[in-house]
């Protein structure tokens, strides 16, 4: 009789331990699921969401085939009128470039003022080196009236050269310039320039519409 009672107690104890273990396993699994969900949906503290920059960068067209089509803008922003697209040489445009690089220039008007979108294929130097030359030339020409800053266009950096003189320069107060390059060291780099005798907001609008 005692033996049967002892066996019954052992069986009941084992059953209770088994049930407790199962309940513990369910709780642990629930916690793990919640932690995983929180980690994947919430960014780490102190880190910014840069997804908008990535989407801007996807709008940039890397130049691979060089023709007059690279300076075409379609559709044009409101207020712009296309006049002509012609071949151009970099050192004849008053941009502070001493080397003669071949390129194409899109001539437009905005409120009867000329605006230009130009692209030059850089050969003797990279486009970034040409930009440094332009900065030096701009500072030498305008001295204390020269301002150089970095702005963002379509998710990439561009250099803004500004002349704060009283008389508007022939090439305009603002020259916006940047490099368009595949990143392959064996590929040419291209210099993109937007300028004209218009306000900076007009220069920026054309630069963004170019998608370069």
Tab-separated table of N, CA and C in Angstrom, residues 6-166:
chain	number	residue	atom	x	y	z
A	6	UNK	N	3.639	5.852	-2.722
A	6	UNK	CA	4.898	6.531	-3.073
A	6	UNK	C	5.035	6.673	-4.583
A	7	UNK	N	4.668	5.653	-5.321
A	7	UNK	CA	4.744	5.711	-6.796
A	7	UNK	C	3.806	6.774	-7.323
A	8	UNK	N	2.608	6.888	-6.706
A	8	UNK	CA	1.634	7.891	-7.139
A	8	UNK	C	2.163	9.297	-6.931
A	9	UNK	N	2.842	9.517	-5.794
A	9	UNK	CA	3.418	10.844	-5.500
A	9	UNK	C	4.495	11.191	-6.516
A	10	UNK	N	5.347	10.230	-6.863
A	10	UNK	CA	6.426	10.457	-7.832
A	10	UNK	C	5.857	10.823	-9.186
A	11	UNK	N	4.816	10.117	-9.617
A	11	UNK	CA	4.201	10.393	-10.916
A	11	UNK	C	3.572	11.785	-10.948
A	12	UNK	N	2.901	12.170	-9.860
A	12	UNK	CA	2.290	13.509	-9.807
A	12	UNK	C	3.343	14.604	-9.840
A	13	UNK	N	4.444	14.405	-9.150
A	13	UNK	CA	5.542	15.386	-9.122
A	13	UNK	C	6.143	15.564	-10.509
A	14	UNK	N	6.362	14.465	-11.208
A	14	UNK	CA	6.933	14.514	-12.560
A	14	UNK	C	6.004	15.247	-13.515
A	15	UNK	N	4.712	15.005	-13.356
A	15	UNK	CA	3.740	15.656	-14.238
A	15	UNK	C	3.727	17.161	-14.019
A	16	UNK	N	3.792	17.579	-12.755
A	16	UNK	CA	3.807	19.018	-12.443
A	16	UNK	C	5.059	19.705	-13.003
A	17	UNK	N	6.215	19.055	-12.877
A	17	UNK	CA	7.478	19.612	-13.420
A	17	UNK	C	7.387	19.752	-14.928
A	18	UNK	N	6.805	18.801	-15.627
A	18	UNK	CA	6.669	18.841	-17.087
A	18	UNK	C	5.805	19.994	-17.535
A	19	UNK	N	4.682	20.201	-16.840
A	19	UNK	CA	3.779	21.303	-17.191
A	19	UNK	C	4.455	22.637	-16.980
A	20	UNK	N	5.191	22.775	-15.866
A	20	UNK	CA	5.905	24.026	-15.582
A	20	UNK	C	6.936	24.320	-16.649
A	21	UNK	N	7.656	23.285	-17.119
A	21	UNK	CA	8.669	23.472	-18.165
A	21	UNK	C	8.061	23.932	-19.456
A	22	UNK	N	6.899	23.386	-19.813
A	22	UNK	CA	6.226	23.789	-21.053
A	22	UNK	C	5.786	25.233	-20.994
A	23	UNK	N	5.247	25.649	-19.836
A	23	UNK	CA	4.834	27.047	-19.701
A	23	UNK	C	6.023	27.986	-19.815
A	24	UNK	N	7.140	27.609	-19.237
A	24	UNK	CA	8.350	28.433	-19.321
A	24	UNK	C	8.834	28.563	-20.734
A	25	UNK	N	8.762	27.515	-21.543
A	25	UNK	CA	9.213	27.559	-22.933
A	25	UNK	C	8.370	28.512	-23.739
A	26	UNK	N	7.071	28.551	-23.541
A	26	UNK	CA	6.183	29.444	-24.275
A	26	UNK	C	6.523	30.898	-23.987
A	27	UNK	N	6.793	31.237	-22.744
A	27	UNK	CA	7.124	32.611	-22.378
A	27	UNK	C	8.413	33.051	-23.030
A	28	UNK	N	9.428	32.220	-23.049
A	28	UNK	CA	10.717	32.572	-23.636
A	28	UNK	C	10.568	32.801	-25.115
A	29	UNK	N	9.788	31.959	-25.798
A	29	UNK	CA	9.588	32.119	-27.234
A	29	UNK	C	8.887	33.430	-27.546
A	30	UNK	N	7.931	33.814	-26.712
A	30	UNK	CA	7.216	35.066	-26.927
A	30	UNK	C	8.152	36.259	-26.794
A	31	UNK	N	9.045	36.226	-25.798
A	31	UNK	CA	9.980	37.320	-25.597
A	31	UNK	C	10.935	37.452	-26.765
A	32	UNK	N	11.409	36.358	-27.281
A	32	UNK	CA	12.338	36.381	-28.402
A	32	UNK	C	11.691	36.999	-29.629
A	33	UNK	N	10.446	36.641	-29.895
A	33	UNK	CA	9.730	37.196	-31.041
A	33	UNK	C	9.583	38.699	-30.917
A	34	UNK	N	9.209	39.174	-29.711
A	34	UNK	CA	9.034	40.605	-29.500
A	34	UNK	C	10.342	41.360	-29.677
A	35	UNK	N	11.438	40.834	-29.167
A	35	UNK	CA	12.734	41.499	-29.288
A	35	UNK	C	13.154	41.602	-30.739
A	36	UNK	N	12.939	40.548	-31.511
A	36	UNK	CA	13.316	40.552	-32.921
A	36	UNK	C	12.510	41.587	-33.685
A	37	UNK	N	11.224	41.662	-33.399
A	37	UNK	CA	10.374	42.640	-34.069
A	37	UNK	C	10.824	44.059	-33.768
A	38	UNK	N	11.136	44.326	-32.501
A	38	UNK	CA	11.572	45.665	-32.123
A	38	UNK	C	12.894	46.033	-32.796
A	39	UNK	N	13.809	45.099	-32.892
A	39	UNK	CA	15.111	45.384	-33.476
A	39	UNK	C	15.030	45.683	-34.964
A	40	UNK	N	14.102	45.061	-35.660
A	40	UNK	CA	14.030	45.249	-37.102
A	40	UNK	C	13.191	46.458	-37.502
A	41	UNK	N	12.321	46.923	-36.621
A	41	UNK	CA	11.455	48.038	-36.998
A	41	UNK	C	11.932	49.379	-36.444
A	42	UNK	N	12.734	49.369	-35.398
A	42	UNK	CA	13.187	50.614	-34.808
A	42	UNK	C	14.668	50.820	-35.105
A	43	UNK	N	15.063	51.992	-35.667
A	43	UNK	CA	16.480	52.241	-35.949
A	43	UNK	C	17.248	52.417	-34.654
A	44	UNK	N	18.554	52.148	-34.659
A	44	UNK	CA	19.370	52.363	-33.461
A	44	UNK	C	19.318	53.813	-33.017
A	45	UNK	N	19.411	54.046	-31.733
A	45	UNK	CA	19.340	55.408	-31.203
A	45	UNK	C	20.480	56.250	-31.759
A	46	UNK	N	20.149	57.482	-32.149
A	46	UNK	CA	21.175	58.407	-32.622
A	46	UNK	C	21.487	58.304	-34.092
A	47	UNK	N	20.890	57.377	-34.828
A	47	UNK	CA	21.165	57.217	-36.250
A	47	UNK	C	20.023	57.809	-37.060
A	48	UNK	N	20.385	58.598	-38.080
A	48	UNK	CA	19.376	59.249	-38.919
A	48	UNK	C	18.917	58.314	-40.028
A	49	UNK	N	17.714	58.553	-40.512
A	49	UNK	CA	17.170	57.797	-41.635
A	49	UNK	C	17.601	58.468	-42.928
A	50	UNK	N	18.483	57.825	-43.709
A	50	UNK	CA	19.018	58.416	-44.935
A	50	UNK	C	18.369	57.861	-46.183
A	51	UNK	N	17.192	57.259	-46.056
A	51	UNK	CA	16.553	56.650	-47.221
A	51	UNK	C	16.204	57.686	-48.276
A	52	UNK	N	15.881	58.930	-47.850
A	52	UNK	CA	15.525	59.969	-48.823
A	52	UNK	C	16.712	60.324	-49.688
A	53	UNK	N	17.939	60.333	-49.094
A	53	UNK	CA	19.137	60.617	-49.883
A	53	UNK	C	19.368	59.546	-50.926
A	54	UNK	N	19.104	58.278	-50.550
A	54	UNK	CA	19.293	57.194	-51.506
A	54	UNK	C	18.355	57.355	-52.689
A	55	UNK	N	17.110	57.771	-52.419
A	55	UNK	CA	16.164	57.929	-53.515
A	55	UNK	C	16.565	59.079	-54.417
A	56	UNK	N	17.155	60.138	-53.836
A	56	UNK	CA	17.624	61.251	-54.656
A	56	UNK	C	18.757	60.801	-55.559
A	57	UNK	N	19.685	60.031	-54.985
A	57	UNK	CA	20.831	59.592	-55.758
A	57	UNK	C	20.403	58.736	-56.942
A	58	UNK	N	19.317	57.975	-56.812
A	58	UNK	CA	18.871	57.118	-57.897
A	58	UNK	C	18.391	57.917	-59.103
A	59	UNK	N	18.129	59.221	-58.894
A	59	UNK	CA	17.680	60.054	-60.001
A	59	UNK	C	18.822	60.515	-60.898
A	60	UNK	N	20.050	60.361	-60.458
A	60	UNK	CA	21.201	60.856	-61.204
A	60	UNK	C	21.526	59.926	-62.361
A	61	UNK	N	21.683	60.507	-63.545
A	61	UNK	CA	22.049	59.737	-64.727
A	61	UNK	C	23.553	59.842	-64.950
A	62	UNK	N	24.251	58.723	-64.853
A	62	UNK	CA	25.690	58.713	-65.100
A	62	UNK	C	25.926	58.735	-66.610
A	63	UNK	N	26.789	59.645	-67.061
A	63	UNK	CA	27.053	59.790	-68.492
A	63	UNK	C	27.932	58.640	-68.972
A	64	UNK	N	27.447	57.891	-69.930
A	64	UNK	CA	28.206	56.792	-70.521
A	64	UNK	C	28.389	56.987	-72.024
A	65	UNK	N	27.419	57.600	-72.677
A	65	UNK	CA	27.517	57.919	-74.102
A	65	UNK	C	27.473	59.432	-74.239
A	66	UNK	N	28.560	60.007	-74.763
A	66	UNK	CA	28.671	61.463	-74.796
A	66	UNK	C	28.195	62.005	-76.134
A	67	UNK	N	27.095	62.737	-76.073
A	67	UNK	CA	26.534	63.373	-77.264
A	67	UNK	C	25.751	64.594	-76.809
A	68	UNK	N	25.180	65.315	-77.759
A	68	UNK	CA	24.401	66.506	-77.414
A	68	UNK	C	23.210	66.171	-76.522
A	69	UNK	N	22.794	64.911	-76.551
A	69	UNK	CA	21.631	64.510	-75.751
A	69	UNK	C	21.873	64.642	-74.252
A	70	UNK	N	23.135	64.666	-73.815
A	70	UNK	CA	23.396	64.719	-72.375
A	70	UNK	C	22.935	66.034	-71.758
A	71	UNK	N	22.838	67.103	-72.569
A	71	UNK	CA	22.421	68.397	-72.024
A	71	UNK	C	20.956	68.703	-72.300
A	72	UNK	N	20.244	67.760	-72.893
A	72	UNK	CA	18.814	67.977	-73.121
A	72	UNK	C	18.068	67.815	-71.799
A	73	UNK	N	17.037	68.617	-71.603
A	73	UNK	CA	16.242	68.549	-70.382
A	73	UNK	C	14.777	68.413	-70.787
A	74	UNK	N	14.197	67.280	-70.447
A	74	UNK	CA	12.824	67.017	-70.851
A	74	UNK	C	12.113	66.225	-69.747
A	75	UNK	N	11.086	66.807	-69.144
A	75	UNK	CA	10.480	68.108	-69.473
A	75	UNK	C	11.244	69.256	-68.833
A	76	UNK	N	11.151	70.415	-69.426
A	76	UNK	CA	11.763	71.607	-68.859
A	76	UNK	C	10.930	72.105	-67.681
A	77	UNK	N	11.600	72.626	-66.644
A	77	UNK	CA	10.829	73.238	-65.551
A	77	UNK	C	10.030	74.435	-66.062
A	78	UNK	N	8.998	74.778	-65.364
A	78	UNK	CA	8.141	75.886	-65.772
A	78	UNK	C	8.939	77.191	-65.848
A	79	UNK	N	8.734	77.944	-66.910
A	79	UNK	CA	9.398	79.231	-67.078
A	79	UNK	C	10.595	79.198	-67.997
A	80	UNK	N	11.101	77.989	-68.304
A	80	UNK	CA	12.273	77.859	-69.177
A	80	UNK	C	11.834	77.676	-70.633
A	81	UNK	N	12.623	78.233	-71.536
A	81	UNK	CA	12.416	78.038	-72.973
A	81	UNK	C	13.727	77.619	-73.610
A	82	UNK	N	13.706	76.512	-74.362
A	82	UNK	CA	14.909	76.048	-75.042
A	82	UNK	C	15.165	76.892	-76.287
A	83	UNK	N	16.417	77.328	-76.456
A	83	UNK	CA	16.803	78.144	-77.610
A	83	UNK	C	17.638	77.335	-78.594
A	84	UNK	N	18.721	76.711	-78.117
A	84	UNK	CA	19.596	75.960	-79.018
A	84	UNK	C	20.529	75.072	-78.203
A	85	UNK	N	21.009	74.015	-78.845
A	85	UNK	CA	22.033	73.144	-78.260
A	85	UNK	C	23.196	73.090	-79.240
A	86	UNK	N	24.381	73.435	-78.775
A	86	UNK	CA	25.545	73.497	-79.662
A	86	UNK	C	26.754	72.862	-78.997
A	87	UNK	N	27.751	72.526	-79.808
A	87	UNK	CA	29.034	72.084	-79.264
A	87	UNK	C	29.726	73.294	-78.645
A	88	UNK	N	30.593	73.055	-77.670
A	88	UNK	CA	31.265	74.147	-76.971
A	88	UNK	C	32.650	73.698	-76.533
A	89	UNK	N	33.516	74.674	-76.292
A	89	UNK	CA	34.864	74.412	-75.787
A	89	UNK	C	34.998	75.115	-74.444
A	90	UNK	N	35.505	74.433	-73.459
A	90	UNK	CA	35.454	74.898	-72.075
A	90	UNK	C	36.176	76.221	-71.827
A	91	UNK	N	37.314	76.458	-72.494
A	91	UNK	CA	38.097	77.659	-72.175
A	91	UNK	C	37.622	78.909	-72.900
A	92	UNK	N	36.471	78.845	-73.546
A	92	UNK	CA	35.936	80.023	-74.239
A	92	UNK	C	34.669	80.554	-73.575
A	93	UNK	N	34.319	80.003	-72.404
A	93	UNK	CA	33.037	80.352	-71.787
A	93	UNK	C	33.170	81.253	-70.559
A	94	UNK	N	34.376	81.701	-70.245
A	94	UNK	CA	34.574	82.569	-69.094
A	94	UNK	C	34.328	81.885	-67.762
A	95	UNK	N	34.629	80.595	-67.690
A	95	UNK	CA	34.362	79.820	-66.482
A	95	UNK	C	35.591	79.621	-65.606
A	96	UNK	N	36.735	80.132	-66.053
A	96	UNK	CA	37.959	79.929	-65.286
A	96	UNK	C	38.642	78.613	-65.591
A	97	UNK	N	38.393	78.072	-66.789
A	97	UNK	CA	39.023	76.816	-67.219
A	97	UNK	C	40.034	77.150	-68.307
A	98	UNK	N	41.288	76.786	-68.095
A	98	UNK	CA	42.327	77.132	-69.069
A	98	UNK	C	42.451	76.087	-70.174
A	99	UNK	N	42.145	74.825	-69.875
A	99	UNK	CA	42.257	73.768	-70.883
A	99	UNK	C	41.043	73.772	-71.810
A	100	UNK	N	41.290	73.331	-73.033
A	100	UNK	CA	40.207	73.268	-74.033
A	100	UNK	C	39.599	71.875	-74.037
A	101	UNK	N	38.489	71.713	-73.334
A	101	UNK	CA	37.760	70.445	-73.305
A	101	UNK	C	36.524	70.577	-74.191
A	102	UNK	N	36.297	69.580	-75.005
A	102	UNK	CA	35.122	69.597	-75.875
A	102	UNK	C	33.872	69.216	-75.085
A	103	UNK	N	32.777	69.834	-75.474
A	103	UNK	CA	31.532	69.532	-74.782
A	103	UNK	C	30.326	70.032	-75.545
A	104	UNK	N	29.202	70.058	-74.853
A	104	UNK	CA	27.946	70.527	-75.435
A	104	UNK	C	27.302	71.511	-74.465
A	105	UNK	N	26.637	72.541	-75.039
A	105	UNK	CA	26.002	73.564	-74.219
A	105	UNK	C	24.564	73.749	-74.659
A	106	UNK	N	23.674	73.640	-73.691
A	106	UNK	CA	22.247	73.853	-73.923
A	106	UNK	C	21.923	75.284	-73.507
A	107	UNK	N	21.464	76.094	-74.449
A	107	UNK	CA	21.118	77.480	-74.168
A	107	UNK	C	19.616	77.601	-73.994
A	108	UNK	N	19.205	78.178	-72.856
A	108	UNK	CA	17.796	78.373	-72.557
A	108	UNK	C	17.585	79.814	-72.111
A	109	UNK	N	16.344	80.197	-71.977
A	109	UNK	CA	16.020	81.491	-71.402
A	109	UNK	C	15.027	81.316	-70.264
A	110	UNK	N	15.107	82.234	-69.320
A	110	UNK	CA	14.161	82.291	-68.214
A	110	UNK	C	13.886	83.770	-67.959
A	111	UNK	N	12.665	84.205	-68.169
A	111	UNK	CA	12.320	85.629	-68.081
A	111	UNK	C	13.247	86.465	-68.962
A	112	UNK	N	13.476	85.985	-70.176
A	112	UNK	CA	14.291	86.677	-71.185
A	112	UNK	C	15.774	86.777	-70.815
A	113	UNK	N	16.206	86.028	-69.804
A	113	UNK	CA	17.627	85.985	-69.440
A	113	UNK	C	18.205	84.638	-69.838
A	114	UNK	N	19.457	84.631	-70.287
A	114	UNK	CA	20.096	83.403	-70.746
A	114	UNK	C	20.540	82.520	-69.579
A	115	UNK	N	20.311	81.226	-69.742
A	115	UNK	CA	20.761	80.220	-68.776
A	115	UNK	C	21.408	79.092	-69.575
A	116	UNK	N	22.517	78.542	-69.051
A	116	UNK	CA	23.254	77.526	-69.798
A	116	UNK	C	23.462	76.264	-68.960
A	117	UNK	N	23.269	75.118	-69.600
A	117	UNK	CA	23.633	73.823	-69.039
A	117	UNK	C	24.687	73.227	-69.963
A	118	UNK	N	25.890	73.032	-69.426
A	118	UNK	CA	27.005	72.559	-70.253
A	118	UNK	C	27.627	71.315	-69.639
A	119	UNK	N	28.133	70.440	-70.511
A	119	UNK	CA	28.868	69.259	-70.063
A	119	UNK	C	30.124	69.132	-70.904
A	120	UNK	N	31.277	68.977	-70.234
A	120	UNK	CA	32.558	68.862	-70.928
A	120	UNK	C	33.231	67.546	-70.551
A	121	UNK	N	33.833	66.912	-71.559
A	121	UNK	CA	34.588	65.687	-71.298
A	121	UNK	C	36.010	66.073	-70.895
A	122	UNK	N	36.392	65.740	-69.664
A	122	UNK	CA	37.714	66.108	-69.162
A	122	UNK	C	38.732	65.031	-69.531
A	123	UNK	N	39.863	65.467	-70.084
A	123	UNK	CA	40.869	64.520	-70.555
A	123	UNK	C	42.211	64.727	-69.863
A	124	UNK	N	42.768	65.922	-69.944
A	124	UNK	CA	44.073	66.184	-69.335
A	124	UNK	C	44.003	66.093	-67.819
A	125	UNK	N	42.842	66.435	-67.258
A	125	UNK	CA	42.621	66.372	-65.818
A	125	UNK	C	41.270	65.723	-65.567
A	126	UNK	N	41.043	65.371	-64.301
A	126	UNK	CA	39.717	64.879	-63.939
A	126	UNK	C	38.799	66.075	-63.722
A	127	UNK	N	37.516	65.827	-63.726
A	127	UNK	CA	36.556	66.910	-63.499
A	127	UNK	C	36.757	67.543	-62.124
A	128	UNK	N	37.087	66.735	-61.130
A	128	UNK	CA	37.316	67.281	-59.788
A	128	UNK	C	38.528	68.209	-59.770
A	129	UNK	N	39.555	67.878	-60.524
A	129	UNK	CA	40.728	68.757	-60.609
A	129	UNK	C	40.378	70.059	-61.328
A	130	UNK	N	39.551	69.975	-62.347
A	130	UNK	CA	39.128	71.179	-63.064
A	130	UNK	C	38.310	72.079	-62.134
A	131	UNK	N	37.487	71.486	-61.289
A	131	UNK	CA	36.704	72.276	-60.336
A	131	UNK	C	37.619	73.047	-59.395
A	132	UNK	N	38.702	72.404	-58.946
A	132	UNK	CA	39.659	73.101	-58.086
A	132	UNK	C	40.297	74.272	-58.816
A	133	UNK	N	40.596	74.099	-60.096
A	133	UNK	CA	41.138	75.206	-60.903
A	133	UNK	C	40.117	76.341	-61.006
A	134	UNK	N	38.854	75.995	-61.180
A	134	UNK	CA	37.802	77.009	-61.277
A	134	UNK	C	37.672	77.790	-59.973
A	135	UNK	N	37.777	77.095	-58.846
A	135	UNK	CA	37.709	77.756	-57.545
A	135	UNK	C	38.851	78.748	-57.387
A	136	UNK	N	40.069	78.311	-57.765
A	136	UNK	CA	41.239	79.189	-57.657
A	136	UNK	C	41.094	80.406	-58.568
A	137	UNK	N	40.623	80.193	-59.784
A	137	UNK	CA	40.427	81.290	-60.726
A	137	UNK	C	39.368	82.263	-60.224
A	138	UNK	N	38.311	81.732	-59.650
A	138	UNK	CA	37.218	82.566	-59.136
A	138	UNK	C	37.713	83.448	-57.989
A	139	UNK	N	38.497	82.848	-57.082
A	139	UNK	CA	39.027	83.603	-55.948
A	139	UNK	C	40.002	84.671	-56.415
A	140	UNK	N	40.823	84.340	-57.421
A	140	UNK	CA	41.784	85.302	-57.947
A	140	UNK	C	41.082	86.465	-58.643
A	141	UNK	N	40.001	86.185	-59.348
A	141	UNK	CA	39.292	87.214	-60.117
A	141	UNK	C	38.479	88.146	-59.236
A	142	UNK	N	37.798	87.606	-58.210
A	142	UNK	CA	36.869	88.416	-57.429
A	142	UNK	C	37.350	88.744	-56.020
A	143	UNK	N	38.411	88.108	-55.568
A	143	UNK	CA	38.972	88.440	-54.255
A	143	UNK	C	37.948	88.307	-53.146
A	144	UNK	N	37.769	89.376	-52.375
A	144	UNK	CA	36.828	89.353	-51.245
A	144	UNK	C	35.379	89.225	-51.695
A	145	UNK	N	35.129	89.480	-52.964
A	145	UNK	CA	33.772	89.344	-53.505
A	145	UNK	C	33.507	87.945	-54.058
A	146	UNK	N	34.384	87.010	-53.732
A	146	UNK	CA	34.226	85.626	-54.185
A	146	UNK	C	33.722	84.762	-53.038
A	147	UNK	N	32.693	83.998	-53.301
A	147	UNK	CA	32.173	83.055	-52.320
A	147	UNK	C	32.111	81.672	-52.943
A	148	UNK	N	32.559	80.692	-52.195
A	148	UNK	CA	32.548	79.298	-52.654
A	148	UNK	C	31.868	78.459	-51.582
A	149	UNK	N	30.892	77.660	-51.976
A	149	UNK	CA	30.188	76.817	-51.014
A	149	UNK	C	29.829	75.479	-51.654
A	150	UNK	N	29.468	74.532	-50.816
A	150	UNK	CA	29.034	73.210	-51.274
A	150	UNK	C	27.528	73.087	-51.064
A	151	UNK	N	26.826	72.674	-52.112
A	151	UNK	CA	25.379	72.493	-52.042
A	151	UNK	C	25.045	71.080	-52.499
A	152	UNK	N	23.812	70.647	-52.213
A	152	UNK	CA	23.367	69.324	-52.632
A	152	UNK	C	22.425	69.441	-53.825
A	153	UNK	N	22.726	68.683	-54.886
A	153	UNK	CA	21.887	68.638	-56.081
A	153	UNK	C	21.588	67.173	-56.394
A	154	UNK	N	20.331	66.793	-56.375
A	154	UNK	CA	19.921	65.413	-56.681
A	154	UNK	C	20.692	64.373	-55.867
A	155	UNK	N	20.968	64.705	-54.607
A	155	UNK	CA	21.611	63.744	-53.721
A	155	UNK	C	23.115	63.709	-53.791
A	156	UNK	N	23.752	64.562	-54.596
A	156	UNK	CA	25.216	64.600	-54.646
A	156	UNK	C	25.700	66.022	-54.406
A	157	UNK	N	26.983	66.159	-54.069
A	157	UNK	CA	27.554	67.469	-53.796
A	157	UNK	C	27.894	68.212	-55.082
A	158	UNK	N	27.709	69.513	-55.045
A	158	UNK	CA	28.093	70.389	-56.147
A	158	UNK	C	28.743	71.627	-55.550
A	159	UNK	N	29.572	72.285	-56.336
A	159	UNK	CA	30.263	73.494	-55.887
A	159	UNK	C	29.578	74.715	-56.468
A	160	UNK	N	29.265	75.674	-55.601
A	160	UNK	CA	28.634	76.914	-56.031
A	160	UNK	C	29.657	78.047	-55.946
A	161	UNK	N	29.955	78.659	-57.088
A	161	UNK	CA	30.827	79.821	-57.156
A	161	UNK	C	29.938	81.056	-57.288
A	162	UNK	N	30.101	81.986	-56.365
A	162	UNK	CA	29.248	83.176	-56.358
A	162	UNK	C	30.107	84.434	-56.394
A	163	UNK	N	29.753	85.381	-57.244
A	163	UNK	CA	30.411	86.685	-57.316
A	163	UNK	C	29.475	87.733	-56.734
A	164	UNK	N	29.933	88.464	-55.731
A	164	UNK	CA	29.069	89.435	-55.057
A	164	UNK	C	29.387	90.870	-55.495
A	165	UNK	N	29.926	91.036	-56.683
A	165	UNK	CA	30.232	92.364	-57.217
A	165	UNK	C	28.930	93.078	-57.601
A	166	UNK	N	29.016	94.412	-57.752
A	166	UNK	CA	27.833	95.198	-58.088
A	166	UNK	C	27.340	94.901	-59.498
